[in-house]
Coordinates of C-alpha atoms and ligand atoms in Angstrom, one line a residue:
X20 CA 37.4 15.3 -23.5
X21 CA 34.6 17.7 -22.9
X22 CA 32.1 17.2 -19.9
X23 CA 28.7 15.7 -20.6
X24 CA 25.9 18.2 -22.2
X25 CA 28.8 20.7 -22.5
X26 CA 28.5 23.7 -25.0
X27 CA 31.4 21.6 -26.9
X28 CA 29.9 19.6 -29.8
X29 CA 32.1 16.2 -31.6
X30 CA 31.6 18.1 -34.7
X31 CA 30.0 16.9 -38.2
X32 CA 30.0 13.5 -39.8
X33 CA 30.4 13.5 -43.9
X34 CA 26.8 13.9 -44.2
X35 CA 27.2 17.2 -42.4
X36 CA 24.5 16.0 -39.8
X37 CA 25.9 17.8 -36.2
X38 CA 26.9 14.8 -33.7
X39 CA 26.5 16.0 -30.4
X40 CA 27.4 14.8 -26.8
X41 CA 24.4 15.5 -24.9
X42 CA 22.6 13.0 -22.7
X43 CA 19.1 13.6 -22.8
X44 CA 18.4 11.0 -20.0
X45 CA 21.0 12.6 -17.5
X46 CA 20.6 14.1 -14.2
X47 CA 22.2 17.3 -14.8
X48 CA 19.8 17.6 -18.1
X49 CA 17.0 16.9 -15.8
X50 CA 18.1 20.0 -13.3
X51 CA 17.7 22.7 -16.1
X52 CA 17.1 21.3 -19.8
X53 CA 16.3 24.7 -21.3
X54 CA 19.9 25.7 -22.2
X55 CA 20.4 22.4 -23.8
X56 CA 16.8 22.0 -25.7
X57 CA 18.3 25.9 -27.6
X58 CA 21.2 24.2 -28.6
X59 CA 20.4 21.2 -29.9
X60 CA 17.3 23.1 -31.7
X61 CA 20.1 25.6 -33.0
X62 CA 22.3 23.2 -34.2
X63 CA 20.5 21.8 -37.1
X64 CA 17.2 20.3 -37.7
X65 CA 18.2 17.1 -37.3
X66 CA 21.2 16.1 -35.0
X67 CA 22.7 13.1 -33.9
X68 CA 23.8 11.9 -30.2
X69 CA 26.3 10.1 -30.2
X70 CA 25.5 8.8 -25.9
X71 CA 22.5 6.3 -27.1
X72 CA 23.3 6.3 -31.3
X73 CA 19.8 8.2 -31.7
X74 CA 19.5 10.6 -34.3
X75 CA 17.2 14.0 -32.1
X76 CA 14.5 16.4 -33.6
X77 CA 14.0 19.2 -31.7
X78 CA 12.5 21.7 -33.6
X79 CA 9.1 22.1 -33.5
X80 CA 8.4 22.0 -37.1
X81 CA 10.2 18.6 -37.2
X82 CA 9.0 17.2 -34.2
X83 CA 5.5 18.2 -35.9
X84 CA 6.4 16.6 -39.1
X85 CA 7.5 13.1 -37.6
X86 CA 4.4 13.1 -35.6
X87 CA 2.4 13.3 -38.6
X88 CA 4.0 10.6 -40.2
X89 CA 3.0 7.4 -38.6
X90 CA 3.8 5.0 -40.5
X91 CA 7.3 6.0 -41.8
X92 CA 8.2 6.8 -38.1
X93 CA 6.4 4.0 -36.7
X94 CA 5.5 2.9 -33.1
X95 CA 5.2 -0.7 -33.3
X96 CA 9.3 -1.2 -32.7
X97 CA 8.9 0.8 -29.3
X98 CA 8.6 4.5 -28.4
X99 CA 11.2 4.3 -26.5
X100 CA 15.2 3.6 -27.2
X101 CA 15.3 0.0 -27.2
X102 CA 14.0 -1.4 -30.6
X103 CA 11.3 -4.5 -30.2
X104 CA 13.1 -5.9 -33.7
X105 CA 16.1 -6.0 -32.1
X106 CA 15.7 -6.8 -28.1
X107 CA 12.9 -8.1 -26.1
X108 CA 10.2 -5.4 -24.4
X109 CA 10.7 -5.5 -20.7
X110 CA 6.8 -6.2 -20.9
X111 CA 4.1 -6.8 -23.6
X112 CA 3.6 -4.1 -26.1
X113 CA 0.5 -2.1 -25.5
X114 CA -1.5 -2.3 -28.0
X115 CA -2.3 1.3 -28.8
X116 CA 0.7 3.7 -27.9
X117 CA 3.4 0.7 -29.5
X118 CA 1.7 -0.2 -32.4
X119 CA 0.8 0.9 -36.3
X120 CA -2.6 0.9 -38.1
X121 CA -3.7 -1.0 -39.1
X122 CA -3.6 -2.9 -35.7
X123 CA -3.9 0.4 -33.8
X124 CA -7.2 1.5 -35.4
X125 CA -9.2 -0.5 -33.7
X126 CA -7.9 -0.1 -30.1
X127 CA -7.7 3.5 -30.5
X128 CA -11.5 3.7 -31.6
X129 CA -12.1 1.7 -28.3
X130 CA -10.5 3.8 -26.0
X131 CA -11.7 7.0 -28.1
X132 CA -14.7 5.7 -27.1
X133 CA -14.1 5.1 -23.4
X134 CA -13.0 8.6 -23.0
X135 CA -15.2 10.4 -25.0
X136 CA -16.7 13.4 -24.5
X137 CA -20.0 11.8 -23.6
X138 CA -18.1 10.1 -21.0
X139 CA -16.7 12.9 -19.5
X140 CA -20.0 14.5 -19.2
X141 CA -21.0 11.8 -16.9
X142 CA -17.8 12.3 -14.6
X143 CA -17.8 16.2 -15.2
X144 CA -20.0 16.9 -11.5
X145 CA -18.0 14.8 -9.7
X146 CA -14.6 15.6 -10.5
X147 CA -15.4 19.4 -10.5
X148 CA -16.8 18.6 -6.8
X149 CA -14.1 16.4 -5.8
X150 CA -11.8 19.7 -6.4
X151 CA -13.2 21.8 -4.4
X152 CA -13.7 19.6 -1.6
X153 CA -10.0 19.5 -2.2
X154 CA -8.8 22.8 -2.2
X155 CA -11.0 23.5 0.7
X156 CA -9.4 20.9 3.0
X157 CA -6.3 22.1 1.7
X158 CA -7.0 26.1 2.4
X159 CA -7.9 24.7 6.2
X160 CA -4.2 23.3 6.5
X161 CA -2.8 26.4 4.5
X162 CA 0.6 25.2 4.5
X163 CA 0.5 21.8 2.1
X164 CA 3.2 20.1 -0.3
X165 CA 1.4 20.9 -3.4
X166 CA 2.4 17.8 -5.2
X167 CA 2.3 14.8 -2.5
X168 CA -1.1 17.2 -0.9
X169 CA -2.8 18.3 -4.0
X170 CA -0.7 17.4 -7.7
X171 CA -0.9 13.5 -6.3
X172 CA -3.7 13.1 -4.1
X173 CA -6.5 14.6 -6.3
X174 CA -6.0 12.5 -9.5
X175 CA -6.0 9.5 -6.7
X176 CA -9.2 10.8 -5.6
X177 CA -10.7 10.5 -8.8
X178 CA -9.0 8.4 -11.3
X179 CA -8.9 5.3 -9.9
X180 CA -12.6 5.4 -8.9
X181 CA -13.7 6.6 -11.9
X182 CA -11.5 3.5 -13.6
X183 CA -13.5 1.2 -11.6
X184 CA -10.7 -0.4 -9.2
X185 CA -10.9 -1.8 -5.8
X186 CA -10.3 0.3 -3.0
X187 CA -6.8 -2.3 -1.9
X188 CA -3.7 -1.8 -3.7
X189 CA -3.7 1.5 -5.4
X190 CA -0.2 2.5 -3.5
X191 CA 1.3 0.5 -6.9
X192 CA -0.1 2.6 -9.7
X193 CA 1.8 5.5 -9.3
X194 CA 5.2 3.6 -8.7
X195 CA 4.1 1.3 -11.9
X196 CA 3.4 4.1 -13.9
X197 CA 7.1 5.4 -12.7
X198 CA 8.5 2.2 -14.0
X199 CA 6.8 2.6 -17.6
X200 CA 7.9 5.7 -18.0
X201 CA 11.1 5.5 -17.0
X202 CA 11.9 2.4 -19.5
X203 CA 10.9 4.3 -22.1
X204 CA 14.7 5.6 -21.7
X205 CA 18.1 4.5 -22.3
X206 CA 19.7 1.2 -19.9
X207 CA 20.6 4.0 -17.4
X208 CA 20.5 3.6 -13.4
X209 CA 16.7 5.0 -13.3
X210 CA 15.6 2.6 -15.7
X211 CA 17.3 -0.6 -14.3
X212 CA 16.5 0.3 -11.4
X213 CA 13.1 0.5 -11.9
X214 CA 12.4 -2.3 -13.9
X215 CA 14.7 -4.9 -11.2
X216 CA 11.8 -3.5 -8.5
X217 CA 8.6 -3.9 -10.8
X218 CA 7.6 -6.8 -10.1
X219 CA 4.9 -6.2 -7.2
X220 CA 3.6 -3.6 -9.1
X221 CA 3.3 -5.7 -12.2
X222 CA 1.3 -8.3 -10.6
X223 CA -1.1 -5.6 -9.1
X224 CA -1.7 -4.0 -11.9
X225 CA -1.8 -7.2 -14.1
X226 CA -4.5 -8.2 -11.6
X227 CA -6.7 -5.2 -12.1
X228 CA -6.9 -5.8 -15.4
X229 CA -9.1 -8.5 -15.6
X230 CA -13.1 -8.1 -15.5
X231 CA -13.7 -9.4 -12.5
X232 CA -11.5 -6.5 -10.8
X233 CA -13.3 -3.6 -12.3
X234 CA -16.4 -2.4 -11.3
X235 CA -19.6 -1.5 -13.5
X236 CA -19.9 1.9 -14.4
X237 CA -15.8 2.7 -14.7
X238 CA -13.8 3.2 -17.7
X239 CA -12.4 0.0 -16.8
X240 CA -16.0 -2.3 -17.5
X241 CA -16.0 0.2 -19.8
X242 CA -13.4 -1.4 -22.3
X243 CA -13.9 -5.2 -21.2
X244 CA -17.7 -4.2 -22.9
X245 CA -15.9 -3.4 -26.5
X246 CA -14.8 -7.3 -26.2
X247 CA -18.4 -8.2 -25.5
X248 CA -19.6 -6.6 -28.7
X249 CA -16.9 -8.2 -30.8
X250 CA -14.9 -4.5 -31.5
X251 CA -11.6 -6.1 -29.8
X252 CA -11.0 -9.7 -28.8
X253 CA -11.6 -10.7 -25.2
X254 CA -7.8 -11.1 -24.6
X255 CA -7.1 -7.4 -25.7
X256 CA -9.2 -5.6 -22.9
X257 CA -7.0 -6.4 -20.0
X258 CA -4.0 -5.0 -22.1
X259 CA -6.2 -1.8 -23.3
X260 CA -7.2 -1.4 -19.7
X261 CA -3.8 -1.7 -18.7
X262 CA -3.4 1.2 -21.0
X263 CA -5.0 3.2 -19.1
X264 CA -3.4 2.6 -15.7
X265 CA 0.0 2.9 -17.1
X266 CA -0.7 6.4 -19.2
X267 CA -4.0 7.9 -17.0
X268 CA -2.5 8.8 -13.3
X269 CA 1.2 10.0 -13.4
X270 CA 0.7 11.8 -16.4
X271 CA -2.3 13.8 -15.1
X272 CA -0.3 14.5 -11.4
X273 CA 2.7 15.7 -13.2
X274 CA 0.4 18.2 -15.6
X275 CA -1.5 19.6 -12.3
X276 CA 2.1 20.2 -10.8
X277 CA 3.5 21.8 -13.4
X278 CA 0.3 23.6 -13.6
X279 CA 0.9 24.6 -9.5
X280 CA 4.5 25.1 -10.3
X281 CA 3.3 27.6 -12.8
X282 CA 1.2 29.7 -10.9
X283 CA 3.4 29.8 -7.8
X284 CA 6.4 31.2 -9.9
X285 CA 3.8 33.5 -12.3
X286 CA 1.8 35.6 -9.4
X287 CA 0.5 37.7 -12.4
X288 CA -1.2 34.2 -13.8
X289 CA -2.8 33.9 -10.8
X290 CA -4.2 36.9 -10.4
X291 CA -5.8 36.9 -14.1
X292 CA -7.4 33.5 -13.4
X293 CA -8.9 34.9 -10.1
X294 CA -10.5 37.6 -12.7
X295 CA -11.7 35.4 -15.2
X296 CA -11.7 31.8 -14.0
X297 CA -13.2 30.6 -17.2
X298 CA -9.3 30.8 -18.3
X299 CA -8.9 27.3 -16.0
X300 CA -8.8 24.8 -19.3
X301 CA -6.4 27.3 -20.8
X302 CA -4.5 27.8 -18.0
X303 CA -3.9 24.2 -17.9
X304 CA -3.4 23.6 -21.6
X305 CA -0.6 26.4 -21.1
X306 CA 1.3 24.5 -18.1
X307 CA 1.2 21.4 -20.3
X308 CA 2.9 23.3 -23.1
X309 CA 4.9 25.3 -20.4
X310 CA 6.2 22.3 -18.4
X311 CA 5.4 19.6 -21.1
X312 CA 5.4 17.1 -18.4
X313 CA 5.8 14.2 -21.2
X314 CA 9.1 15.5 -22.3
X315 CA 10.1 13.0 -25.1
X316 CA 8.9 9.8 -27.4
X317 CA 11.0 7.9 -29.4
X318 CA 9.8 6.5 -33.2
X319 CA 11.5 4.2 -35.3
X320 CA 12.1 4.9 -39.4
X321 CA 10.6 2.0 -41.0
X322 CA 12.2 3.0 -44.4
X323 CA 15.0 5.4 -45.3
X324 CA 13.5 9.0 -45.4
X325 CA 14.8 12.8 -45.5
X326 CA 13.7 15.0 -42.5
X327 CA 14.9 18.5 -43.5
X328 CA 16.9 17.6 -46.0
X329 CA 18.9 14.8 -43.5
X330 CA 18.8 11.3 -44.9
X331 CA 17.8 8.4 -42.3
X332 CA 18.3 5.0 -43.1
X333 CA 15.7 2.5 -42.3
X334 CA 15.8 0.9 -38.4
X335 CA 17.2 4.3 -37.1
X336 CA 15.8 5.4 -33.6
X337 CA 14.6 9.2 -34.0
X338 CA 14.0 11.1 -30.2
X339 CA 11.5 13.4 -30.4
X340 CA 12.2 16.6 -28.2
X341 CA 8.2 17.6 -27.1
X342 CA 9.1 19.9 -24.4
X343 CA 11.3 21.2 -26.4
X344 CA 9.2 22.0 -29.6
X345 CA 7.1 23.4 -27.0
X346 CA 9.2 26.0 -26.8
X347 CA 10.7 26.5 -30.0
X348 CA 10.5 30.3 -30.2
X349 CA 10.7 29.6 -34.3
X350 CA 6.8 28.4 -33.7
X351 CA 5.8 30.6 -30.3
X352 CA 6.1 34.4 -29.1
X353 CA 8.1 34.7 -25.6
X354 CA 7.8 30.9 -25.3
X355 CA 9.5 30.7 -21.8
X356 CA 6.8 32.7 -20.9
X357 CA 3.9 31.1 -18.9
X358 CA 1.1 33.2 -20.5
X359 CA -2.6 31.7 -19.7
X360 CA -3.9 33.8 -22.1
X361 CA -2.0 32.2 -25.1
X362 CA -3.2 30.5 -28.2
X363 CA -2.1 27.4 -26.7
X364 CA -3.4 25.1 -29.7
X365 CA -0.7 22.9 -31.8
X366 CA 1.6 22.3 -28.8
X367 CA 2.7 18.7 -28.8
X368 CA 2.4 17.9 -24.8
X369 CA -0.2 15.7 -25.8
X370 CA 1.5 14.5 -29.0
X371 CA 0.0 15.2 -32.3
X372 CA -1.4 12.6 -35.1
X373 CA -3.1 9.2 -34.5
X374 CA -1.3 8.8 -31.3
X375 CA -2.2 11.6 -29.6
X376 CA -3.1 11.4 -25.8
X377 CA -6.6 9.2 -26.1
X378 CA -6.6 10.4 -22.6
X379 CA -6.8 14.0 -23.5
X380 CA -10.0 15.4 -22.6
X381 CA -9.8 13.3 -18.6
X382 CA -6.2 15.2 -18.2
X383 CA -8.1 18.4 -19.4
X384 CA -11.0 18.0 -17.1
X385 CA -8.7 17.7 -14.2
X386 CA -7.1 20.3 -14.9
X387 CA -9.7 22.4 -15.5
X388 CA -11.5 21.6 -12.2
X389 CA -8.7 22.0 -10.0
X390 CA -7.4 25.2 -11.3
X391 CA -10.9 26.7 -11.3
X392 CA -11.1 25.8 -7.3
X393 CA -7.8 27.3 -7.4
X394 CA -9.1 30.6 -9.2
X395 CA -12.6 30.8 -6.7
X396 CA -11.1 30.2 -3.6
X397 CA -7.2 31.2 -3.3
X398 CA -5.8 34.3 -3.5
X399 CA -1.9 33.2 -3.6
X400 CA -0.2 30.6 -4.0
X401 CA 3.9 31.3 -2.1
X402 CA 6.4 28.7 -2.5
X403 CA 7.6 28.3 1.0
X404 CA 10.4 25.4 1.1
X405 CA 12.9 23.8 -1.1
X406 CA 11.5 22.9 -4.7
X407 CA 12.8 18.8 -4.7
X408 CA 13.0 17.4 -8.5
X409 CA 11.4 14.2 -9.4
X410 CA 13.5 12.3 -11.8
X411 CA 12.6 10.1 -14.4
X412 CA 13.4 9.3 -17.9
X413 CA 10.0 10.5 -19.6
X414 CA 8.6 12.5 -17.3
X415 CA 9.2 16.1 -16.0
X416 CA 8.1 17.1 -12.5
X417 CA 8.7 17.9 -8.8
X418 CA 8.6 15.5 -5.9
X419 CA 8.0 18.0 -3.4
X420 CA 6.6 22.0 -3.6
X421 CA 6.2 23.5 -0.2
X422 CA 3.8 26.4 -0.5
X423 CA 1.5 28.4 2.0
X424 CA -2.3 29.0 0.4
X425 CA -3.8 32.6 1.1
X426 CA -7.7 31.9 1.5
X427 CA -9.6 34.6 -1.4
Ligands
OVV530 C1 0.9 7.2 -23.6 C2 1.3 6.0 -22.9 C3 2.2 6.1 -21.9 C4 2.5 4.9 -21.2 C5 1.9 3.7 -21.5 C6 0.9 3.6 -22.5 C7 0.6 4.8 -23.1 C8 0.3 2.4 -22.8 O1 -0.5 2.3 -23.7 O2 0.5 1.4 -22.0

């Protein structure tokens, strides 16, 4: 027997596909994922793991390719292991990241809408402001846990506001969006877990979802209008805005921490951004490929296709390896290399094809603003405790990142 995610593969079935014995979804993985994402790119480029009965792409060029491909690898059976054909979702589908055009067209145009760049110009001040307030509190304290302190409380200081939601009951969105995530993964302890405790935070956010919960002027009125005007029907807003509470807060801390992470361990990135803080979107956009802080989706083959040569029958569960694509050094020069001056452009942290992040350009602007406080007003960034793992099935990031500030 050889120990989980060991260098030892179970060899080659007749099709000559490689069957291998890691567990993407395991704790050790989690720890330090790098050595594993080589091998199962090196292997072939399609492999099968044997743990969950998933067939893997991790490749960039593949991972590109089923991306692009919607409606062979389609998202209405789940993008996550467990197929809706087969087994019940632990909660209705959404009905934009877990469905197909022709249904998804029209929620995606809504939320394209919603978080358009028009809209973003009319959040843009704020949120920019709202940063530097931050960081300026945060310089006063100097010593902060940058994820609780700054990767965590700004996107609470702005998202849910700018969403439109009450002031009471906002502890539950990040532990809900914990629970989504997670149950995107295999019937391990993280995700039974989760799901056995999600019922408070179900109800709240269930709750928030209706129009009488969200105020006028958020991106939460914001959607329940597209009913008004006929472009969804009335029962589909709280489900779209729902959408957005699951996919717009967890996903935006874990891309600022990784982007903290980043410039704590890469002093030279720091110091370039304190040049030329106009690099702050870029800088950003290179932590999310860096970090890729949505590490996997799953898609299901709704016919039998050939990825690279590899037949897949129809049914078949294909795990797509974004973190790992995003550092596929066949696609990217030094890719372990947090470079903020990179062409960062074609990494898949926010996906790629019709389901890419809807929610790209508010994770952008968050970014943006946060690391250009970062690159006005701090000279250094020195990581100045133990570095505590967050652990989830979906998403990569810390739980706790001690650093001291130095003022600029
Ligand atoms: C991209 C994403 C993640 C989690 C949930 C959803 C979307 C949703 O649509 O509910």
């Amino acid at each position: 027997m050889s120990a989980p995610n060991s260098p030892v593969s179970t060899g080659a079935d007749a099709a000559g596909i490689p069957h291998l014995d890691i567990d993407p979804f395991a704790i050790d993985f989690f720890d330090n994922p790098y050595p594993t994402h080589e091998r199962l790119r090196d292997s072939a480029p399609v492999v099968y793991l044997d743990k969950w009965n998933v067939f893997g792409v991790a490749r960039y060029a593949e991972v590109h390719a089923v991306l692009n491909d919607p409606l062979t690898f389609c998202s209405s059976r789940g993008v996550g292991l467990s197929d809706f054909k087969k087994e019940k979702p632990w909660r209705p589908p959404s009905l934009i990241l877990e469905a197909d055009p022709p249904a998804h067209t029209r929620t995606r145009a809504v939320l394209s809408k919603v978080l358009s760049p028009a809209a973003m110009k009319r959040i843009r001040d704020h949120f920019a402001a709202a940063a530097e307030a931050k960081i300026d509190e945060l310089l006063q304290r100097r010593q902060i846990d940058a994820i609780a302190d700054l990767a965590e409380a700004y996107p609470l200081s702005v998202f849910p506001d700018a969403m439109g939601l009450r002031p009471e009951g906002r502890e539950h969105l990040l532990p809900y969006a914990g629970v989504v995530f997670n149950a995107f993964g295999p019937p391990n302890e993280l995700r039974q877990t989760a799901i056995e405790r999600s019922a408070p935070h179900q109800a709240y956010v269930a709750a928030q979802c209706q129009r009488g919960n969200l105020a006028p002027g958020g991106f939460g009125a914001a959607v329940h209008a597209f009913a008004e005007s006929g472009e969804i029907a009335p029962d589909e807003a709280p489900l779209l805005v729902r959408s957005l509470l699951s996919a717009g807060l967890d996903t935006t801390v874990n891309g600022i921490g990784a982007a903290v992470y980043c410039l704590a361990r890469f002093p030279e990135a720091l110091v370039r951004l304190r040049h030329e803080p106009s690099l702050a979107r870029n800088a950003f956009e290179e932590a999310v490929r860096f970090e890729s802080p949505v590490q996997t989706f799953f898609r299901t083959s709704s016919r039998e296709v050939e990825i690279s040569g590899t037949r897949i029958g129809e049914g078949e569960k294909i795990l797509m390896f974004l973190g790992a694509a995003n550092r596929d050094p066949r696609r990217w020069d030094d890719p372990d290399r947090y470079d903020i001056t990179r062409k960062t452009s074609g990494h898949v942290g926010f996906g790629a094809g019709i389901h890419m992040c809807v929610g790209q350009l508010v994770a952008r602007l968050e970014g943006e603003v946060v690391l250009a406080a970062l690159a006005r007003k701090v000279a250094g960034i020195e990581i100045t405790g133990p570095v505590k793992r967050r652990y989830n099935n979906t998403l990569r990031g810390l739980e706790s990142l001690p650093v001291t500030l130095m003022p600029a």
